[in-house]
PDB file of C-alpha atoms in Angstrom:
ATOM      1  CA  MET B 521       0.000   0.000   0.000  1.00 69.00           C
ATOM      2  CA  SER B 522       1.370   3.391  -0.883  1.00 87.00           C
ATOM      3  CA  ILE B 523       1.801   6.348   1.389  1.00 91.00           C
ATOM      4  CA  LEU B 524      -1.098   8.825   1.556  1.00 93.00           C
ATOM      5  CA  VAL B 525      -1.717  12.503   2.222  1.00 96.00           C
ATOM      6  CA  GLY B 526      -1.515  13.043   5.977  1.00 96.00           C
ATOM      7  CA  ASP B 527       1.065  10.288   6.494  1.00 96.00           C
ATOM      8  CA  MET B 528       4.471  10.931   7.995  1.00 96.00           C
ATOM      9  CA  LEU B 529       7.345  10.005   5.689  1.00 96.00           C
ATOM     10  CA  PRO B 530       8.952   6.727   6.753  1.00 95.00           C
ATOM     11  CA  HIS B 531      12.382   6.629   8.307  1.00 94.00           C
ATOM     12  CA  GLY B 532      15.101   6.137   5.764  1.00 95.00           C
ATOM     13  CA  ALA B 533      17.995   7.699   3.949  1.00 96.00           C
ATOM     14  CA  PHE B 534      19.151   8.752   0.523  1.00 95.00           C
ATOM     15  CA  GLN B 535      22.466   9.920  -0.856  1.00 97.00           C
ATOM     16  CA  VAL B 536      23.527  13.228  -2.359  1.00 97.00           C
ATOM     17  CA  MET B 537      26.857  14.322  -3.771  1.00 96.00           C
ATOM     18  CA  GLY B 538      28.654  16.586  -1.322  1.00 95.00           C
ATOM     19  CA  GLU B 539      31.759  18.659  -1.884  1.00 93.00           C
ATOM     20  CA  GLU B 540      33.946  15.777  -0.725  1.00 95.00           C
ATOM     21  CA  GLY B 541      31.949  12.903  -2.217  1.00 96.00           C
ATOM     22  CA  PRO B 542      28.765  10.967  -1.481  1.00 97.00           C
ATOM     23  CA  GLU B 543      26.863  11.894   1.671  1.00 97.00           C
ATOM     24  CA  THR B 544      24.062   9.960   3.331  1.00 97.00           C
ATOM     25  CA  ILE B 545      21.105  12.117   4.350  1.00 96.00           C
ATOM     26  CA  ASP B 546      18.635  11.029   7.034  1.00 97.00           C
ATOM     27  CA  VAL B 547      15.072  11.552   5.755  1.00 97.00           C
ATOM     28  CA  THR B 548      13.669  12.602   9.147  1.00 96.00           C
ATOM     29  CA  ASP B 549      16.398  15.205   9.634  1.00 97.00           C
ATOM     30  CA  PHE B 550      16.188  16.530   6.078  1.00 97.00           C
ATOM     31  CA  PHE B 551      12.417  17.129   6.121  1.00 97.00           C
ATOM     32  CA  SER B 552      12.248  18.408   9.708  1.00 97.00           C
ATOM     33  CA  GLY B 553      11.100  21.999  10.166  1.00 97.00           C
ATOM     34  CA  LYS B 554      10.637  22.887   6.515  1.00 97.00           C
ATOM     35  CA  THR B 555       8.394  22.601   3.493  1.00 98.00           C
ATOM     36  CA  VAL B 556       9.838  20.432   0.747  1.00 98.00           C
ATOM     37  CA  LEU B 557       8.583  19.633  -2.720  1.00 98.00           C
ATOM     38  CA  MET B 558       9.888  16.191  -3.654  1.00 98.00           C
ATOM     39  CA  PHE B 559       9.400  14.742  -7.097  1.00 97.00           C
ATOM     40  CA  ALA B 560      10.496  11.319  -8.238  1.00 96.00           C
ATOM     41  CA  VAL B 561      11.343   9.918 -11.618  1.00 95.00           C
ATOM     42  CA  PRO B 562      11.781   6.345 -12.859  1.00 89.00           C
ATOM     43  CA  GLY B 563      15.354   7.011 -13.969  1.00 86.00           C
ATOM     44  CA  ALA B 564      17.962   9.650 -14.615  1.00 87.00           C
ATOM     45  CA  PHE B 565      18.850  10.152 -18.284  1.00 87.00           C
ATOM     46  CA  THR B 566      15.663   8.380 -19.441  1.00 81.00           C
ATOM     47  CA  PRO B 567      13.626  10.088 -22.192  1.00 73.00           C
ATOM     48  CA  THR B 568      10.657  11.696 -20.389  1.00 79.00           C
ATOM     49  CA  CYS B 569      12.611  12.311 -17.202  1.00 78.00           C
ATOM     50  CA  SER B 570      15.384  14.146 -19.054  1.00 75.00           C
ATOM     51  CA  ALA B 571      13.322  15.928 -21.706  1.00 76.00           C
ATOM     52  CA  SER B 572      10.433  17.105 -19.524  1.00 85.00           C
ATOM     53  CA  HIS B 573      10.260  16.147 -15.865  1.00 88.00           C
ATOM     54  CA  LEU B 574      13.573  17.412 -14.465  1.00 93.00           C
ATOM     55  CA  PRO B 575      13.810  20.441 -16.806  1.00 93.00           C
ATOM     56  CA  GLY B 576      10.369  21.639 -15.684  1.00 95.00           C
ATOM     57  CA  TYR B 577      11.538  21.866 -12.081  1.00 97.00           C
ATOM     58  CA  VAL B 578      14.768  23.585 -13.120  1.00 97.00           C
ATOM     59  CA  VAL B 579      12.830  26.210 -15.119  1.00 97.00           C
ATOM     60  CA  HIS B 580      10.138  26.761 -12.457  1.00 97.00           C
ATOM     61  CA  TYR B 581      12.467  26.635  -9.429  1.00 98.00           C
ATOM     62  CA  ASP B 582      12.000  30.299  -8.456  1.00 97.00           C
ATOM     63  CA  ASP B 583       8.227  30.196  -9.013  1.00 97.00           C
ATOM     64  CA  ILE B 584       7.910  27.161  -6.728  1.00 97.00           C
ATOM     65  CA  LYS B 585      10.119  28.711  -4.065  1.00 97.00           C
ATOM     66  CA  GLU B 586       7.915  31.829  -4.118  1.00 97.00           C
ATOM     67  CA  LYS B 587       5.005  29.597  -3.042  1.00 96.00           C
ATOM     68  CA  GLY B 588       6.720  28.929   0.305  1.00 97.00           C
ATOM     69  CA  VAL B 589       8.731  25.849  -0.577  1.00 98.00           C
ATOM     70  CA  ASP B 590      12.101  25.701   1.199  1.00 98.00           C
ATOM     71  CA  GLU B 591      13.702  22.890  -0.831  1.00 97.00           C
ATOM     72  CA  ILE B 592      13.011  21.020  -4.059  1.00 98.00           C
ATOM     73  CA  ILE B 593      14.318  17.490  -4.211  1.00 98.00           C
ATOM     74  CA  CYS B 594      14.495  15.112  -7.152  1.00 98.00           C
ATOM     75  CA  LEU B 595      14.558  11.448  -6.116  1.00 97.00           C
ATOM     76  CA  SER B 596      15.456   8.543  -8.363  1.00 96.00           C
ATOM     77  CA  VAL B 597      16.456   4.915  -7.986  1.00 94.00           C
ATOM     78  CA  ASN B 598      19.928   5.543  -9.347  1.00 92.00           C
ATOM     79  CA  ASP B 599      23.312   5.787  -7.688  1.00 94.00           C
ATOM     80  CA  VAL B 600      24.658   9.086  -6.372  1.00 97.00           C
ATOM     81  CA  PHE B 601      27.219   9.371  -9.198  1.00 96.00           C
ATOM     82  CA  VAL B 602      24.522   9.099 -11.880  1.00 96.00           C
ATOM     83  CA  MET B 603      22.384  11.675 -10.071  1.00 96.00           C
ATOM     84  CA  ASN B 604      25.363  14.015  -9.829  1.00 97.00           C
ATOM     85  CA  ALA B 605      26.097  13.658 -13.557  1.00 96.00           C
ATOM     86  CA  TRP B 606      22.403  14.218 -14.378  1.00 94.00           C
ATOM     87  CA  ASP B 607      22.462  17.356 -12.219  1.00 95.00           C
ATOM     88  CA  LYS B 608      25.448  18.744 -14.132  1.00 95.00           C
ATOM     89  CA  ALA B 609      23.962  17.819 -17.537  1.00 94.00           C
ATOM     90  CA  ASN B 610      20.743  19.707 -16.716  1.00 93.00           C
ATOM     91  CA  ASN B 611      21.965  22.717 -14.714  1.00 93.00           C
ATOM     92  CA  ALA B 612      19.981  21.446 -11.737  1.00 95.00           C
ATOM     93  CA  GLU B 613      22.375  22.761  -9.096  1.00 95.00           C
ATOM     94  CA  ASN B 614      19.548  24.454  -7.137  1.00 97.00           C
ATOM     95  CA  LEU B 615      17.732  21.153  -6.667  1.00 98.00           C
ATOM     96  CA  VAL B 616      18.690  18.435  -4.213  1.00 97.00           C
ATOM     97  CA  MET B 617      19.474  15.460  -6.450  1.00 97.00           C
ATOM     98  CA  ALA B 618      18.824  12.435  -4.251  1.00 97.00           C
ATOM     99  CA  ALA B 619      19.856   8.873  -5.004  1.00 97.00           C
ATOM    100  CA  ASP B 620      17.840   5.954  -3.642  1.00 96.00           C
ATOM    101  CA  GLY B 621      20.186   3.406  -5.182  1.00 92.00           C
ATOM    102  CA  LEU B 622      18.617   0.275  -3.688  1.00 93.00           C
ATOM    103  CA  ALA B 623      15.031   1.641  -3.808  1.00 91.00           C
ATOM    104  CA  GLU B 624      14.776   1.184  -0.045  1.00 95.00           C
ATOM    105  CA  PHE B 625      13.146   4.559   0.675  1.00 95.00           C
ATOM    106  CA  THR B 626      10.955   4.283  -2.428  1.00 95.00           C
ATOM    107  CA  CYS B 627       9.733   0.817  -1.402  1.00 92.00           C
ATOM    108  CA  SER B 628       9.137   1.938   2.186  1.00 95.00           C
ATOM    109  CA  MET B 629       6.652   4.475   0.773  1.00 93.00           C
ATOM    110  CA  GLY B 630       5.018   1.861  -1.472  1.00 92.00           C
ATOM    111  CA  LEU B 631       5.845   3.938  -4.551  1.00 91.00           C
ATOM    112  CA  GLU B 632       8.016   1.416  -6.380  1.00 86.00           C
ATOM    113  CA  LEU B 633       7.491   0.370  -9.974  1.00 80.00           C
ATOM    114  CA  ASP B 634       8.719  -3.002 -11.241  1.00 77.00           C
ATOM    115  CA  ILE B 635       9.885  -2.548 -14.812  1.00 76.00           C
ATOM    116  CA  SER B 636      11.977  -5.699 -14.921  1.00 75.00           C
ATOM    117  CA  ALA B 637      10.294  -6.626 -18.213  1.00 76.00           C
ATOM    118  CA  ALA B 638      12.110  -3.644 -19.738  1.00 78.00           C
ATOM    119  CA  LYS B 639      15.368  -4.763 -18.014  1.00 79.00           C
ATOM    120  CA  MET B 640      15.250  -1.761 -15.645  1.00 75.00           C
ATOM    121  CA  GLY B 641      14.352  -3.553 -12.384  1.00 70.00           C
ATOM    122  CA  ILE B 642      12.678  -1.811  -9.462  1.00 82.00           C
ATOM    123  CA  ARG B 643      12.323   1.946  -9.959  1.00 80.00           C
ATOM    124  CA  SER B 644      10.191   4.737  -8.552  1.00 86.00           C
ATOM    125  CA  ARG B 645       6.769   5.657  -9.789  1.00 87.00           C
ATOM    126  CA  ARG B 646       6.543   9.173 -11.154  1.00 93.00           C
ATOM    127  CA  TYR B 647       5.137  11.537  -8.520  1.00 96.00           C
ATOM    128  CA  ALA B 648       5.473  14.844  -6.730  1.00 97.00           C
ATOM    129  CA  MET B 649       4.601  15.532  -3.111  1.00 97.00           C
ATOM    130  CA  LEU B 650       4.506  18.540  -0.859  1.00 98.00           C
ATOM    131  CA  VAL B 651       5.866  17.670   2.576  1.00 98.00           C
ATOM    132  CA  THR B 652       5.791  19.938   5.627  1.00 98.00           C
ATOM    133  CA  ASN B 653       7.822  18.887   8.647  1.00 97.00           C
ATOM    134  CA  GLY B 654       7.848  15.296   7.379  1.00 97.00           C
ATOM    135  CA  ILE B 655       4.074  15.061   6.800  1.00 97.00           C
ATOM    136  CA  ILE B 656       2.678  14.701   3.277  1.00 97.00           C
ATOM    137  CA  GLN B 657       0.369  17.629   2.530  1.00 98.00           C
ATOM    138  CA  GLN B 658      -0.278  16.887  -1.144  1.00 97.00           C
ATOM    139  CA  LEU B 659       0.577  13.957  -3.417  1.00 97.00           C
ATOM    140  CA  TRP B 660       0.432  14.019  -7.205  1.00 97.00           C
ATOM    141  CA  LEU B 661       0.897  10.416  -8.368  1.00 95.00           C
ATOM    142  CA  ASP B 662       1.000   9.620 -12.065  1.00 93.00           C
ATOM    143  CA  GLU B 663      -0.255   6.298 -13.319  1.00 90.00           C
ATOM    144  CA  PRO B 664       2.510   4.020 -14.664  1.00 86.00           C
ATOM    145  CA  GLY B 665       3.560   5.179 -18.121  1.00 85.00           C
ATOM    146  CA  GLU B 666       2.028   8.635 -17.689  1.00 89.00           C
ATOM    147  CA  TYR B 667       3.541  12.063 -17.145  1.00 91.00           C
ATOM    148  CA  LYS B 668       0.835  14.525 -16.113  1.00 94.00           C
ATOM    149  CA  VAL B 669       0.132  15.458 -12.515  1.00 95.00           C
ATOM    150  CA  SER B 670       3.740  15.268 -11.306  1.00 96.00           C
ATOM    151  CA  SER B 671       4.959  17.869 -13.800  1.00 95.00           C
ATOM    152  CA  ALA B 672       6.332  21.120 -12.429  1.00 96.00           C
ATOM    153  CA  GLU B 673       3.729  23.056 -14.367  1.00 96.00           C
ATOM    154  CA  TYR B 674       0.803  21.102 -12.920  1.00 97.00           C
ATOM    155  CA  VAL B 675       2.198  21.112  -9.379  1.00 97.00           C
ATOM    156  CA  LEU B 676       2.846  24.864  -9.568  1.00 96.00           C
ATOM    157  CA  SER B 677      -0.782  25.405 -10.582  1.00 96.00           C
ATOM    158  CA  GLN B 678      -1.859  23.519  -7.432  1.00 94.00           C
ATOM    159  CA  LEU B 679       0.347  25.320  -4.908  1.00 94.00           C
TER     160      LEU B 679
END
């Protein structure tokens, strides 16, 4: 069962690239005391994720921040080195590019997507969520294979 609006994010961790290499970030600590817009993609450097999903959040970063969002985080089931390279390839330095390499955090939320038939294994469903102090305020969850309600443009219209 997937996480719902009103639920507290589960305990867990993800990795980001720090100045001196990979850093592990505790989910509870990261989301504590702030409003965060987190969006997730099935995979870095994949067609829709690279052509539309990530670029939308890069372009609309300031507009989203003006709505009271403290941080914008992009989560993917990729390793921290891939997420760092994807960041650099898309000028996404203002976003937190989070790696959930083993899909542990994604699975703990019930938002995993098994695309083993396409030789991609367990990935994240495409979604966006507004989280305040660790509690989900809004969740925009696309159906598998779709890219609609998790787009930066749609989310911005709902904030």
